[in-house]
């Protein structure tokens, strides 16, 4: 096959992830950034509006659409909406809905955001995503990094295309093999409540409505412009750089997830305010390599033999043990 990937191993790093150091430097120089660590009170209403909109469309699809339109709408419209809701769940995992003082409010909002996605993801995502922040690049602990199986199977242009199409599958099952954890009570609650809601959709909206919602989720996470962020965020397009921001128009429909360096530096700042971080401290971000097109990211990943599953910075787990020792020492 053409476009055989040239990398044969990850880019191994023996230093700690860069975000904690940069966060400390920026806060020392620009303490006013702390004022951005607030709750965006518009966010919860944006989430509710997206849920209502998608459920209305699902009802109309179930009643009036033919099967071709189910998938066309699922890709062109539903894929954008459900991907936005998945990224709302990402925001909620950082307590963006109501702040850290109201965990139950955030949990309920997360389950509401989950409704049109049709697959229970809210609490499973949070369980692993917070570790991705704490242990970025750590072997085993950061399940955002492709598994060894993926690095062996998807090594040329054609197979990388298949991997991108099936990205929701690998993204969801990888943690179960790389770093399995027992299900939490809230994951079980999410599973049962989502199953009940899916049955409700079938009974009252029709089978096409549920297929539309599922297609919206799966197509919107695969070979879709908004799904470019999965690759743009941490795949190494420039040697030595492990996190990349995207500054482009699709941030408007993805809660500014493209501001990814800014997000990892300040995960407690809501997405709507991340552009202000770059405005306040431009010298820390303007010179970092970044993306301006998620479509180009997808194209380059698939076709460029220099980029593939191994194009990630990885760290030895010993570094995470050192990090735990530091945190325990501070706690004492």
mmCIF file of N, CA, C and O in Angstrom, residues 54 57 70-87 116-117 212-227 229-230 253-254:
data_model
loop_
_atom_site.group_PDB
_atom_site.id
_atom_site.type_symbol
_atom_site.label_atom_id
_atom_site.label_comp_id
_atom_site.label_asym_id
_atom_site.label_seq_id
_atom_site.Cartn_x
_atom_site.Cartn_y
_atom_site.Cartn_z
ATOM 1 N N UNK A 54 -31.905 18.901 18.793
ATOM 2 C CA UNK A 54 -31.614 17.586 18.208
ATOM 3 C C UNK A 54 -32.768 16.612 18.397
ATOM 4 O O UNK A 54 -33.062 15.808 17.494
ATOM 5 N N UNK A 57 -35.444 17.454 15.811
ATOM 6 C CA UNK A 57 -35.042 16.948 14.502
ATOM 7 C C UNK A 57 -35.192 15.431 14.446
ATOM 8 O O UNK A 57 -35.660 14.871 13.443
ATOM 9 N N UNK A 70 -31.972 9.976 6.475
ATOM 10 C CA UNK A 70 -31.549 9.690 7.854
ATOM 11 C C UNK A 70 -30.038 9.856 7.983
ATOM 12 O O UNK A 70 -29.526 10.506 8.907
ATOM 13 N N UNK A 71 -29.295 9.279 7.040
ATOM 14 C CA UNK A 71 -27.833 9.304 7.133
ATOM 15 C C UNK A 71 -27.246 10.611 6.612
ATOM 16 O O UNK A 71 -26.231 11.081 7.143
ATOM 17 N N UNK A 72 -27.887 11.211 5.599
ATOM 18 C CA UNK A 72 -27.411 12.513 5.111
ATOM 19 C C UNK A 72 -27.548 13.564 6.210
ATOM 20 O O UNK A 72 -26.606 14.322 6.502
ATOM 21 N N UNK A 73 -28.707 13.607 6.849
ATOM 22 C CA UNK A 73 -28.913 14.555 7.953
ATOM 23 C C UNK A 73 -28.039 14.195 9.147
ATOM 24 O O UNK A 73 -27.525 15.074 9.843
ATOM 25 N N UNK A 74 -27.861 12.896 9.370
ATOM 26 C CA UNK A 74 -27.005 12.459 10.476
ATOM 27 C C UNK A 74 -25.586 12.948 10.336
ATOM 28 O O UNK A 74 -24.939 13.308 11.325
ATOM 29 N N UNK A 75 -25.087 12.977 9.095
ATOM 30 C CA UNK A 75 -23.719 13.453 8.863
ATOM 31 C C UNK A 75 -23.648 14.977 8.824
ATOM 32 O O UNK A 75 -22.835 15.592 9.523
ATOM 33 N N UNK A 76 -24.519 15.589 8.014
ATOM 34 C CA UNK A 76 -24.391 17.027 7.737
ATOM 35 C C UNK A 76 -24.886 17.905 8.880
ATOM 36 O O UNK A 76 -24.322 18.981 9.120
ATOM 37 N N UNK A 77 -25.915 17.478 9.575
ATOM 38 C CA UNK A 77 -26.475 18.303 10.657
ATOM 39 C C UNK A 77 -26.279 17.647 12.026
ATOM 40 O O UNK A 77 -25.652 18.221 12.917
ATOM 41 N N UNK A 78 -26.800 16.437 12.159
ATOM 42 C CA UNK A 78 -26.727 15.772 13.461
ATOM 43 C C UNK A 78 -25.316 15.526 13.926
ATOM 44 O O UNK A 78 -25.025 15.583 15.125
ATOM 45 N N UNK A 79 -24.398 15.268 12.979
ATOM 46 C CA UNK A 79 -23.008 15.034 13.367
ATOM 47 C C UNK A 79 -22.392 16.239 14.044
ATOM 48 O O UNK A 79 -21.631 16.112 15.006
ATOM 49 N N UNK A 80 -22.744 17.427 13.557
ATOM 50 C CA UNK A 80 -22.223 18.663 14.164
ATOM 51 C C UNK A 80 -22.843 18.871 15.545
ATOM 52 O O UNK A 80 -22.142 19.196 16.516
ATOM 53 N N UNK A 81 -24.167 18.651 15.646
ATOM 54 C CA UNK A 81 -24.853 18.884 16.921
ATOM 55 C C UNK A 81 -24.393 17.885 17.980
ATOM 56 O O UNK A 81 -24.050 18.265 19.109
ATOM 57 N N UNK A 82 -24.381 16.589 17.627
ATOM 58 C CA UNK A 82 -23.979 15.599 18.619
ATOM 59 C C UNK A 82 -22.510 15.718 18.992
ATOM 60 O O UNK A 82 -22.124 15.457 20.135
ATOM 61 N N UNK A 83 -21.681 16.135 18.034
ATOM 62 C CA UNK A 83 -20.276 16.347 18.394
ATOM 63 C C UNK A 83 -20.154 17.531 19.361
ATOM 64 O O UNK A 83 -19.348 17.495 20.300
ATOM 65 N N UNK A 84 -20.965 18.567 19.140
ATOM 66 C CA UNK A 84 -20.972 19.693 20.076
ATOM 67 C C UNK A 84 -21.390 19.216 21.464
ATOM 68 O O UNK A 84 -20.829 19.653 22.478
ATOM 69 N N UNK A 85 -22.361 18.301 21.521
ATOM 70 C CA UNK A 85 -22.804 17.787 22.824
ATOM 71 C C UNK A 85 -21.730 16.912 23.475
ATOM 72 O O UNK A 85 -21.564 16.934 24.695
ATOM 73 N N UNK A 86 -20.994 16.170 22.668
ATOM 74 C CA UNK A 86 -19.867 15.413 23.219
ATOM 75 C C UNK A 86 -18.827 16.353 23.811
ATOM 76 O O UNK A 86 -18.247 16.073 24.872
ATOM 77 N N UNK A 87 -18.613 17.477 23.155
ATOM 78 C CA UNK A 87 -17.658 18.447 23.683
ATOM 79 C C UNK A 87 -18.243 19.228 24.848
ATOM 80 O O UNK A 87 -17.499 19.729 25.697
ATOM 81 N N UNK A 116 -29.265 12.950 23.375
ATOM 82 C CA UNK A 116 -29.287 12.734 21.920
ATOM 83 C C UNK A 116 -28.131 11.885 21.395
ATOM 84 O O UNK A 116 -28.184 11.416 20.254
ATOM 85 N N UNK A 117 -27.094 11.704 22.196
ATOM 86 C CA UNK A 117 -25.941 10.921 21.745
ATOM 87 C C UNK A 117 -26.309 9.444 21.636
ATOM 88 O O UNK A 117 -25.744 8.703 20.839
ATOM 89 N N UNK A 212 -30.991 7.769 13.454
ATOM 90 C CA UNK A 212 -30.477 9.111 13.167
ATOM 91 C C UNK A 212 -29.576 9.597 14.299
ATOM 92 O O UNK A 212 -28.485 10.133 14.050
ATOM 93 N N UNK A 213 -30.008 9.423 15.539
ATOM 94 C CA UNK A 213 -29.198 9.876 16.674
ATOM 95 C C UNK A 213 -27.886 9.108 16.750
ATOM 96 O O UNK A 213 -26.815 9.696 16.977
ATOM 97 N N UNK A 214 -27.951 7.791 16.563
ATOM 98 C CA UNK A 214 -26.723 6.989 16.586
ATOM 99 C C UNK A 214 -25.793 7.363 15.436
ATOM 100 O O UNK A 214 -24.579 7.489 15.622
ATOM 101 N N UNK A 215 -26.380 7.569 14.246
ATOM 102 C CA UNK A 215 -25.568 7.969 13.092
ATOM 103 C C UNK A 215 -24.926 9.328 13.328
ATOM 104 O O UNK A 215 -23.761 9.548 12.964
ATOM 105 N N UNK A 216 -25.663 10.235 13.950
ATOM 106 C CA UNK A 216 -25.122 11.553 14.250
ATOM 107 C C UNK A 216 -23.881 11.442 15.131
ATOM 108 O O UNK A 216 -22.880 12.130 14.916
ATOM 109 N N UNK A 217 -23.939 10.560 16.121
ATOM 110 C CA UNK A 217 -22.815 10.397 17.042
ATOM 111 C C UNK A 217 -21.633 9.724 16.357
ATOM 112 O O UNK A 217 -20.494 10.193 16.445
ATOM 113 N N UNK A 218 -21.896 8.623 15.660
ATOM 114 C CA UNK A 218 -20.805 7.834 15.087
ATOM 115 C C UNK A 218 -20.193 8.508 13.867
ATOM 116 O O UNK A 218 -18.964 8.531 13.711
ATOM 117 N N UNK A 219 -21.029 9.075 12.999
ATOM 118 C CA UNK A 219 -20.493 9.769 11.825
ATOM 119 C C UNK A 219 -19.790 11.057 12.231
ATOM 120 O O UNK A 219 -18.779 11.441 11.634
ATOM 121 N N UNK A 220 -20.307 11.729 13.242
ATOM 122 C CA UNK A 220 -19.720 12.987 13.681
ATOM 123 C C UNK A 220 -18.396 12.831 14.396
ATOM 124 O O UNK A 220 -17.673 13.812 14.611
ATOM 125 N N UNK A 221 -18.050 11.591 14.777
ATOM 126 C CA UNK A 221 -16.760 11.334 15.420
ATOM 127 C C UNK A 221 -15.744 10.703 14.477
ATOM 128 O O UNK A 221 -14.614 10.444 14.873
ATOM 129 N N UNK A 222 -16.159 10.428 13.242
ATOM 130 C CA UNK A 222 -15.278 9.739 12.313
ATOM 131 C C UNK A 222 -14.661 10.662 11.290
ATOM 132 O O UNK A 222 -13.975 11.626 11.636
ATOM 133 N N UNK A 223 -14.919 10.380 10.022
ATOM 134 C CA UNK A 223 -14.374 11.196 8.936
ATOM 135 C C UNK A 223 -15.274 12.415 8.743
ATOM 136 O O UNK A 223 -16.061 12.495 7.802
ATOM 137 N N UNK A 224 -15.140 13.349 9.648
ATOM 138 C CA UNK A 224 -16.014 14.529 9.697
ATOM 139 C C UNK A 224 -15.158 15.729 10.082
ATOM 140 O O UNK A 224 -14.261 15.618 10.932
ATOM 141 N N UNK A 225 -15.395 16.894 9.467
ATOM 142 C CA UNK A 225 -14.552 18.061 9.780
ATOM 143 C C UNK A 225 -14.410 18.353 11.266
ATOM 144 O O UNK A 225 -13.296 18.635 11.734
ATOM 145 N N UNK A 226 -15.503 18.295 12.034
ATOM 146 C CA UNK A 226 -15.388 18.640 13.455
ATOM 147 C C UNK A 226 -14.587 17.603 14.231
ATOM 148 O O UNK A 226 -14.051 17.900 15.306
ATOM 149 N N UNK A 227 -14.497 16.376 13.697
ATOM 150 C CA UNK A 227 -13.737 15.331 14.382
ATOM 151 C C UNK A 227 -12.235 15.480 14.165
ATOM 152 O O UNK A 227 -11.450 14.734 14.760
ATOM 153 N N UNK A 229 -10.430 17.507 15.433
ATOM 154 C CA UNK A 229 -9.750 17.911 16.679
ATOM 155 C C UNK A 229 -9.137 16.725 17.404
ATOM 156 O O UNK A 229 -8.148 16.874 18.133
ATOM 157 N N UNK A 230 -9.713 15.511 17.236
ATOM 158 C CA UNK A 230 -9.146 14.338 17.901
ATOM 159 C C UNK A 230 -7.682 14.145 17.512
ATOM 160 O O UNK A 230 -6.860 13.733 18.330
ATOM 161 N N UNK A 253 -18.592 26.025 16.851
ATOM 162 C CA UNK A 253 -19.572 24.960 17.070
ATOM 163 C C UNK A 253 -18.998 23.820 17.910
ATOM 164 O O UNK A 253 -19.571 22.737 17.981
ATOM 165 N N UNK A 254 -17.861 24.087 18.574
ATOM 166 C CA UNK A 254 -17.222 23.035 19.375
ATOM 167 C C UNK A 254 -16.762 23.553 20.744
ATOM 168 O O UNK A 254 -15.826 23.013 21.333
#
